[in-house]
Amino acid sequence: MKMEVENVEKLNPEETEENNDPSSKLVEDLAIEYSQYMKIDTEAEYGKFFTTVEEMLTKLEEFGQLVELVRSDTAICMNDAMPLIQNKCNEMHTVFDKIDNLEKFVLLVKDNVSVMETELVKAEDQMGSFSGLKKMLSSFVSPKKTQTKVTKQADYEVPNIFKTEDYLQTKHSKDIKEEPNKDNEQK
């Protein structure tokens, strides 16, 4: 391409003078302009291309290091953290079971309290309320009234309610259970 530019520039002045018509001038200008387009600085283009490739390789290497870091972190999580999490999860199952048992216990206590409340209401109806209690205390002085009250109380049956020791194990309840055994062993 450089040859063409030189050829166009080296036109004989005699030829250019003879061909002074506007179309030949236009062709000549066009040829010069196209020759300018074809002039490529390969060194500059090569430099740009080389720096771009170097930047891409650097970024690729950084990405590879990042992937390796993620792999090592994943391995640490899978080998160290996951067993710990799994153990804690298993421990939580026992806590969940205790919570379920506690909910059942609370429901049982609620039912027993409601039974006791109904029994209390029945007792208040039979004996009277607080004023009835005063009458009952005053009736201890007179034996006739006390006998009628005692006959009414004889019909009362104690409701079957829970025992805390059956559901909750405290240190105190363990000590109580162990003491009779010690006494039996000593005898």
CSV table of C-alpha atoms in Angstrom, one decimal:
chain,number,residue,atom,x,y,z
A,1,MET,CA,0.0,0.0,0.0
A,2,LYS,CA,2.9,2.3,0.7
A,3,MET,CA,4.0,1.8,-2.9
A,4,GLU,CA,0.7,3.0,-4.2
A,5,VAL,CA,1.0,6.2,-2.2
A,6,GLU,CA,4.5,6.8,-3.4
A,7,ASN,CA,3.3,6.1,-7.0
A,8,VAL,CA,0.5,8.6,-6.6
A,9,GLU,CA,2.9,11.2,-5.2
A,10,LYS,CA,5.5,10.6,-7.8
A,11,LEU,CA,3.3,11.4,-10.7
A,12,ASN,CA,5.1,13.3,-13.4
A,13,PRO,CA,4.4,17.0,-13.3
A,14,GLU,CA,3.9,16.9,-17.0
A,15,GLU,CA,1.2,14.3,-16.6
A,16,THR,CA,-0.6,16.2,-13.9
A,17,GLU,CA,-0.5,19.4,-15.9
A,18,GLU,CA,-1.9,17.6,-18.9
A,19,ASN,CA,-4.6,15.9,-16.8
A,20,ASN,CA,-5.9,19.0,-15.1
A,21,ASP,CA,-9.4,18.2,-15.6
A,22,PRO,CA,-11.5,18.0,-12.4
A,23,SER,CA,-12.2,14.3,-12.6
A,24,SER,CA,-8.5,13.3,-12.7
A,25,LYS,CA,-7.9,15.7,-9.8
A,26,LEU,CA,-10.7,14.1,-7.9
A,27,VAL,CA,-9.3,10.6,-8.5
A,28,GLU,CA,-5.9,11.7,-7.4
A,29,ASP,CA,-7.3,13.2,-4.2
A,30,LEU,CA,-9.3,10.1,-3.6
A,31,ALA,CA,-6.3,7.9,-4.1
A,32,ILE,CA,-4.2,9.9,-1.6
A,33,GLU,CA,-7.0,9.8,1.0
A,34,TYR,CA,-7.4,6.0,0.6
A,35,SER,CA,-3.7,5.6,0.9
A,36,GLN,CA,-3.9,7.5,4.2
A,37,TYR,CA,-6.5,5.0,5.5
A,38,MET,CA,-4.2,2.2,4.6
A,39,LYS,CA,-1.3,3.5,6.6
A,40,ILE,CA,-1.4,1.4,9.8
A,41,ASP,CA,1.0,1.8,12.6
A,42,THR,CA,1.4,-1.9,13.4
A,43,GLU,CA,3.7,-1.1,16.4
A,44,ALA,CA,1.1,1.0,18.1
A,45,GLU,CA,-1.7,-1.5,17.4
A,46,TYR,CA,0.5,-4.3,18.6
A,47,GLY,CA,1.3,-2.4,21.8
A,48,LYS,CA,-2.4,-1.8,22.5
A,49,PHE,CA,-3.2,-5.4,21.7
A,50,PHE,CA,-0.4,-6.7,23.9
A,51,THR,CA,-1.4,-4.5,26.9
A,52,THR,CA,-5.0,-5.6,26.5
A,53,VAL,CA,-3.9,-9.3,26.5
A,54,GLU,CA,-1.7,-8.7,29.6
A,55,GLU,CA,-4.6,-7.0,31.5
A,56,MET,CA,-6.9,-9.9,30.6
A,57,LEU,CA,-4.3,-12.5,31.8
A,58,THR,CA,-3.9,-10.6,35.0
A,59,LYS,CA,-7.6,-10.5,35.6
A,60,LEU,CA,-7.9,-14.2,34.7
A,61,GLU,CA,-5.2,-15.0,37.3
A,62,GLU,CA,-6.9,-12.9,39.9
A,63,PHE,CA,-10.2,-14.7,39.1
A,64,GLY,CA,-8.4,-18.1,39.5
A,65,GLN,CA,-7.1,-17.0,42.9
A,66,LEU,CA,-10.5,-15.9,43.9
A,67,VAL,CA,-12.0,-19.3,42.8
A,68,GLU,CA,-9.3,-21.1,44.8
A,69,LEU,CA,-10.0,-19.0,47.9
A,70,VAL,CA,-13.7,-19.8,47.6
A,71,ARG,CA,-12.9,-23.5,47.3
A,72,SER,CA,-10.7,-23.5,50.4
A,73,ASP,CA,-13.4,-21.6,52.3
A,74,THR,CA,-16.0,-24.1,51.2
A,75,ALA,CA,-13.8,-26.9,52.3
A,76,ILE,CA,-13.3,-25.3,55.7
A,77,CYS,CA,-17.1,-24.8,56.0
A,78,MET,CA,-17.8,-28.4,55.0
A,79,ASN,CA,-15.1,-30.0,57.1
A,80,ASP,CA,-15.2,-27.8,60.2
A,81,ALA,CA,-18.4,-25.9,60.5
A,82,MET,CA,-20.9,-28.4,59.2
A,83,PRO,CA,-20.2,-31.0,61.8
A,84,LEU,CA,-20.5,-28.4,64.5
A,85,ILE,CA,-23.8,-27.2,63.1
A,86,GLN,CA,-25.1,-30.7,62.8
A,87,ASN,CA,-24.1,-31.5,66.5
A,88,LYS,CA,-25.9,-28.3,67.6
A,89,CYS,CA,-28.9,-29.3,65.6
A,90,ASN,CA,-29.0,-32.7,67.2
A,91,GLU,CA,-28.7,-31.0,70.6
A,92,MET,CA,-31.6,-28.7,69.7
A,93,HIS,CA,-33.8,-31.8,69.0
A,94,THR,CA,-33.5,-32.7,72.7
A,95,VAL,CA,-34.3,-29.1,73.6
A,96,PHE,CA,-37.3,-29.2,71.3
A,97,ASP,CA,-38.5,-32.5,73.0
A,98,LYS,CA,-38.2,-30.8,76.4
A,99,ILE,CA,-40.2,-27.9,75.1
A,100,ASP,CA,-42.9,-30.2,73.8
A,101,ASN,CA,-43.0,-32.0,77.2
A,102,LEU,CA,-43.2,-28.7,79.0
A,103,GLU,CA,-46.1,-27.7,76.8
A,104,LYS,CA,-47.9,-30.9,77.7
A,105,PHE,CA,-47.1,-30.3,81.3
A,106,VAL,CA,-48.5,-26.7,81.2
A,107,LEU,CA,-51.6,-28.1,79.5
A,108,LEU,CA,-52.0,-30.7,82.3
A,109,VAL,CA,-51.6,-28.1,85.0
A,110,LYS,CA,-54.1,-25.8,83.2
A,111,ASP,CA,-56.6,-28.7,83.2
A,112,ASN,CA,-56.0,-29.5,86.8
A,113,VAL,CA,-56.3,-25.9,87.8
A,114,SER,CA,-59.6,-25.6,86.0
A,115,VAL,CA,-60.8,-28.8,87.8
A,116,MET,CA,-59.8,-27.3,91.1
A,117,GLU,CA,-61.6,-24.1,90.3
A,118,THR,CA,-64.8,-25.9,89.5
A,119,GLU,CA,-64.4,-27.8,92.8
A,120,LEU,CA,-63.8,-24.6,94.6
A,121,VAL,CA,-66.9,-23.1,93.1
A,122,LYS,CA,-68.9,-26.2,94.2
A,123,ALA,CA,-67.4,-25.9,97.7
A,124,GLU,CA,-68.3,-22.3,97.9
A,125,ASP,CA,-71.8,-23.0,96.8
A,126,GLN,CA,-72.2,-25.8,99.4
A,127,MET,CA,-70.5,-23.9,102.3
A,128,GLY,CA,-71.1,-20.4,101.2
A,129,SER,CA,-68.5,-17.8,100.3
A,130,PHE,CA,-66.3,-15.9,102.7
A,131,SER,CA,-69.2,-15.0,104.9
A,132,GLY,CA,-70.0,-18.7,105.0
A,133,LEU,CA,-66.5,-19.3,106.3
A,134,LYS,CA,-67.1,-16.9,109.1
A,135,LYS,CA,-70.4,-18.7,109.8
A,136,MET,CA,-68.5,-22.0,109.8
A,137,LEU,CA,-65.9,-20.6,112.3
A,138,SER,CA,-68.7,-19.4,114.5
A,139,SER,CA,-70.5,-22.7,114.1
A,140,PHE,CA,-67.6,-24.5,115.9
A,141,VAL,CA,-68.9,-22.9,119.0
A,142,SER,CA,-72.3,-24.5,118.6
A,143,PRO,CA,-72.0,-28.3,117.9
A,144,LYS,CA,-75.4,-28.6,116.1
A,145,LYS,CA,-74.4,-26.5,113.1
A,146,THR,CA,-71.0,-28.2,112.9
A,147,GLN,CA,-72.5,-31.7,112.6
A,148,THR,CA,-74.6,-30.7,109.6
A,149,LYS,CA,-71.6,-29.1,107.9
A,150,VAL,CA,-69.5,-32.2,108.5
A,151,THR,CA,-72.1,-34.5,106.9
A,152,LYS,CA,-72.0,-32.3,103.8
A,153,GLN,CA,-68.2,-32.4,103.8
A,154,ALA,CA,-68.1,-36.2,104.0
A,155,ASP,CA,-69.6,-36.4,100.5
A,156,TYR,CA,-66.7,-34.5,99.0
A,157,GLU,CA,-64.2,-36.4,96.9
A,158,VAL,CA,-60.8,-35.0,96.3
A,159,PRO,CA,-60.1,-34.7,92.6
A,160,ASN,CA,-57.1,-36.6,91.2
A,161,ILE,CA,-54.4,-34.0,90.3
A,162,PHE,CA,-50.9,-34.3,89.1
A,163,LYS,CA,-47.8,-34.6,91.3
A,164,THR,CA,-45.0,-32.3,90.3
A,165,GLU,CA,-42.4,-35.0,91.1
A,166,ASP,CA,-43.8,-37.1,88.3
A,167,TYR,CA,-43.1,-34.5,85.7
A,168,LEU,CA,-40.2,-32.3,87.0
A,169,GLN,CA,-37.1,-33.7,88.5
A,170,THR,CA,-35.5,-31.2,90.8
A,171,LYS,CA,-32.5,-31.6,93.0
A,172,HIS,CA,-34.7,-31.5,96.0
A,173,SER,CA,-37.1,-34.2,94.7
A,174,LYS,CA,-34.1,-36.4,93.9
A,175,ASP,CA,-32.8,-36.0,97.5
A,176,ILE,CA,-36.2,-36.8,98.9
A,177,LYS,CA,-36.4,-40.0,96.8
A,178,GLU,CA,-32.9,-41.1,97.8
A,179,GLU,CA,-33.3,-40.5,101.5
A,180,PRO,CA,-35.9,-43.2,102.2
A,181,ASN,CA,-33.6,-45.7,100.4
A,182,LYS,CA,-30.7,-44.7,102.6
A,183,ASP,CA,-32.9,-45.1,105.7
A,184,ASN,CA,-33.9,-48.6,104.5
A,185,GLU,CA,-30.3,-49.6,103.9
A,186,GLN,CA,-29.3,-48.5,107.4
A,187,LYS,CA,-32.0,-50.5,109.1
